[in-house]
Amino acid sequence: MVDNSWWIGLITGGTAVVASWVTGRSLTRSARVEAEVTANAAEVAQARTRRRDAYRELSATVHGLSEVFWRMKEADAAPEGARRQAVLQKMRTASRAALNEVTRASREVALEGPEDAAEAARQLRRKALTAQRELVGLAEGAGDREAYDRAYRVFREDHSRFLDLARAALEIG
């Protein structure tokens, strides 16, 4: 007669092999899922950092352009004539360089998104161009100070709007 312990040992061994195989598959699957989640979290964190850096850079360049525009008080304080025109010409030259930086930074924001922040950056750039054109008109003696003031005010309002949208885009949860 056949000994039952041999069959019991065979079944127990087979069960152990199958259990080991199932456990191995489960561990492999969970490790893969964990790696995907970790990679996704790292990608999201990197994208958020890139956006924050792009938003910060645009805000800094807009501030630099605003500093040029603020020099209008210096032009206002200068006597009419050559001194005033010299201040306006310096502002014109400085605003062109600052506007180039605003353009570069706004394009970076357009690449990073999201769409509402990108559109706000494009709009901010357009308002910066408008204010700079008004400054050029004043420097050439053909501009209107009230038009410049309006353009500058709208430019500052759009900067505030951009900051609000950028802040919302960076919020978590």
CSV table of C-alpha atoms in Angstrom, one decimal:
chain,number,residue,atom,x,y,z
A,1,MET,CA,0.0,0.0,0.0
A,2,VAL,CA,1.1,3.6,-0.7
A,3,ASP,CA,2.1,5.8,2.1
A,4,ASN,CA,-0.2,8.9,2.3
A,5,SER,CA,2.5,11.1,3.8
A,6,TRP,CA,4.2,11.1,0.4
A,7,TRP,CA,1.0,12.6,-1.2
A,8,ILE,CA,0.6,15.1,1.6
A,9,GLY,CA,4.2,16.2,1.1
A,10,LEU,CA,3.7,16.6,-2.6
A,11,ILE,CA,0.5,18.7,-2.2
A,12,THR,CA,2.2,20.8,0.5
A,13,GLY,CA,5.2,21.4,-1.7
A,14,GLY,CA,3.1,22.3,-4.7
A,15,THR,CA,1.0,24.7,-2.6
A,16,ALA,CA,4.2,26.3,-1.4
A,17,VAL,CA,5.5,26.8,-4.9
A,18,VAL,CA,2.2,28.2,-6.2
A,19,ALA,CA,1.9,30.5,-3.1
A,20,SER,CA,5.5,31.7,-3.7
A,21,TRP,CA,4.7,32.4,-7.4
A,22,VAL,CA,1.6,34.4,-6.5
A,23,THR,CA,3.4,36.4,-3.9
A,24,GLY,CA,6.2,37.1,-6.3
A,25,ARG,CA,3.8,38.4,-8.9
A,26,SER,CA,2.0,40.5,-6.4
A,27,LEU,CA,5.2,42.0,-5.1
A,28,THR,CA,6.4,42.7,-8.7
A,29,ARG,CA,3.1,44.4,-9.6
A,30,SER,CA,3.1,46.5,-6.4
A,31,ALA,CA,6.7,47.5,-7.0
A,32,ARG,CA,5.9,48.6,-10.5
A,33,VAL,CA,2.9,50.6,-9.4
A,34,GLU,CA,4.9,52.2,-6.6
A,35,ALA,CA,7.7,53.1,-9.2
A,36,GLU,CA,5.1,54.6,-11.5
A,37,VAL,CA,3.5,56.7,-8.7
A,38,THR,CA,6.9,57.9,-7.6
A,39,ALA,CA,7.9,58.8,-11.1
A,40,ASN,CA,4.6,60.6,-11.7
A,41,ALA,CA,4.9,62.6,-8.4
A,42,ALA,CA,8.5,63.6,-9.3
A,43,GLU,CA,7.3,64.7,-12.8
A,44,VAL,CA,4.5,66.8,-11.3
A,45,ALA,CA,6.9,68.4,-8.8
A,46,GLN,CA,9.4,69.2,-11.6
A,47,ALA,CA,6.6,70.7,-13.7
A,48,ARG,CA,5.4,72.8,-10.8
A,49,THR,CA,8.9,74.0,-10.1
A,50,ARG,CA,9.4,75.0,-13.8
A,51,ARG,CA,6.1,76.9,-13.7
A,52,ARG,CA,7.0,78.7,-10.5
A,53,ASP,CA,10.4,79.7,-11.9
A,54,ALA,CA,8.8,80.9,-15.2
A,55,TYR,CA,6.1,82.9,-13.3
A,56,ARG,CA,8.8,84.4,-11.0
A,57,GLU,CA,11.0,85.3,-13.9
A,58,LEU,CA,8.1,87.0,-15.7
A,59,SER,CA,7.1,88.9,-12.6
A,60,ALA,CA,10.7,90.0,-12.1
A,61,THR,CA,11.1,91.3,-15.7
A,62,VAL,CA,7.8,93.1,-15.4
A,63,HIS,CA,9.0,94.7,-12.3
A,64,GLY,CA,12.2,95.8,-14.1
A,65,LEU,CA,10.1,97.4,-16.9
A,66,SER,CA,7.9,99.1,-14.2
A,67,GLU,CA,11.0,100.6,-12.7
A,68,VAL,CA,11.8,102.2,-16.1
A,69,PHE,CA,8.2,103.4,-16.4
A,70,TRP,CA,8.3,104.8,-12.8
A,71,ARG,CA,11.1,107.2,-13.9
A,72,MET,CA,8.3,109.3,-15.5
A,73,LYS,CA,8.4,111.2,-12.2
A,74,GLU,CA,12.0,112.1,-13.0
A,75,ALA,CA,10.9,113.3,-16.4
A,76,ASP,CA,8.1,115.3,-14.9
A,77,ALA,CA,10.5,117.0,-12.5
A,78,ALA,CA,12.9,117.9,-15.2
A,79,PRO,CA,12.5,121.3,-16.9
A,80,GLU,CA,10.8,121.3,-20.3
A,81,GLY,CA,13.3,121.0,-23.1
A,82,ALA,CA,16.6,119.2,-23.5
A,83,ARG,CA,16.8,117.8,-20.0
A,84,ARG,CA,13.3,116.3,-20.1
A,85,GLN,CA,13.9,114.9,-23.5
A,86,ALA,CA,17.2,113.3,-22.3
A,87,VAL,CA,15.4,111.6,-19.5
A,88,LEU,CA,12.6,110.4,-21.9
A,89,GLN,CA,15.3,109.1,-24.3
A,90,LYS,CA,17.0,107.1,-21.5
A,91,MET,CA,13.7,105.7,-20.5
A,92,ARG,CA,12.9,104.7,-24.1
A,93,THR,CA,16.2,102.9,-24.4
A,94,ALA,CA,15.9,101.2,-21.1
A,95,SER,CA,12.3,100.2,-21.7
A,96,ARG,CA,13.3,98.5,-25.0
A,97,ALA,CA,15.8,96.3,-23.3
A,98,ALA,CA,13.4,95.6,-20.4
A,99,LEU,CA,10.6,94.8,-22.9
A,100,ASN,CA,12.8,92.3,-24.6
A,101,GLU,CA,13.1,90.5,-21.2
A,102,VAL,CA,9.4,90.6,-20.6
A,103,THR,CA,8.8,89.1,-24.1
A,104,ARG,CA,11.3,86.3,-23.4
A,105,ALA,CA,9.8,85.5,-20.0
A,106,SER,CA,6.2,85.7,-21.2
A,107,ARG,CA,7.1,83.1,-23.9
A,108,GLU,CA,8.5,80.8,-21.2
A,109,VAL,CA,5.2,81.1,-19.3
A,110,ALA,CA,3.3,80.3,-22.5
A,111,LEU,CA,5.4,77.1,-22.8
A,112,GLU,CA,4.8,76.0,-19.2
A,113,GLY,CA,1.1,76.8,-19.0
A,114,PRO,CA,-1.6,76.3,-18.0
A,115,GLU,CA,-3.6,78.0,-20.7
A,116,ASP,CA,-5.1,80.7,-18.5
A,117,ALA,CA,-1.7,81.7,-17.1
A,118,ALA,CA,-0.2,81.6,-20.5
A,119,GLU,CA,-3.0,83.8,-21.9
A,120,ALA,CA,-2.5,86.2,-19.0
A,121,ALA,CA,1.2,86.4,-19.8
A,122,ARG,CA,0.5,87.1,-23.5
A,123,GLN,CA,-2.0,89.8,-22.5
A,124,LEU,CA,0.6,91.3,-20.0
A,125,ARG,CA,3.2,91.4,-22.8
A,126,ARG,CA,0.7,93.2,-25.1
A,127,LYS,CA,0.0,95.8,-22.4
A,128,ALA,CA,3.7,96.3,-21.8
A,129,LEU,CA,4.1,96.9,-25.6
A,130,THR,CA,1.3,99.4,-25.5
A,131,ALA,CA,2.8,101.3,-22.5
A,132,GLN,CA,6.2,101.2,-24.2
A,133,ARG,CA,4.7,102.6,-27.4
A,134,GLU,CA,3.2,105.5,-25.5
A,135,LEU,CA,6.6,106.2,-23.9
A,136,VAL,CA,8.2,106.2,-27.3
A,137,GLY,CA,5.6,108.7,-28.4
A,138,LEU,CA,6.4,111.0,-25.5
A,139,ALA,CA,10.2,110.6,-26.2
A,140,GLU,CA,9.6,111.7,-29.8
A,141,GLY,CA,7.5,114.7,-28.7
A,142,ALA,CA,4.3,113.4,-30.2
A,143,GLY,CA,2.8,111.4,-27.3
A,144,ASP,CA,0.0,112.1,-24.9
A,145,ARG,CA,0.8,111.9,-21.2
A,146,GLU,CA,-2.7,110.8,-20.3
A,147,ALA,CA,-2.6,108.0,-22.8
A,148,TYR,CA,0.8,106.9,-21.3
A,149,ASP,CA,-0.7,107.0,-17.8
A,150,ARG,CA,-3.7,104.9,-18.9
A,151,ALA,CA,-1.5,102.4,-20.7
A,152,TYR,CA,0.7,102.1,-17.6
A,153,ARG,CA,-2.2,101.6,-15.3
A,154,VAL,CA,-3.7,98.9,-17.4
A,155,PHE,CA,-0.3,97.2,-17.6
A,156,ARG,CA,0.0,97.2,-13.8
A,157,GLU,CA,-3.6,95.8,-13.5
A,158,ASP,CA,-2.7,93.0,-15.9
A,159,HIS,CA,0.4,92.2,-13.9
A,160,SER,CA,-1.8,91.8,-10.8
A,161,ARG,CA,-4.2,89.7,-12.7
A,162,PHE,CA,-1.3,87.5,-14.0
A,163,LEU,CA,0.0,87.1,-10.4
A,164,ASP,CA,-3.5,85.9,-9.2
A,165,LEU,CA,-3.7,83.4,-12.0
A,166,ALA,CA,-0.1,82.2,-11.5
A,167,ARG,CA,-0.8,81.7,-7.7
A,168,ALA,CA,-4.0,79.8,-8.5
A,169,ALA,CA,-2.1,77.6,-11.0
A,170,LEU,CA,0.5,76.7,-8.3
A,171,GLU,CA,-2.0,75.8,-5.6
A,172,ILE,CA,-2.0,72.2,-4.5
A,173,GLY,CA,-5.2,70.3,-4.0
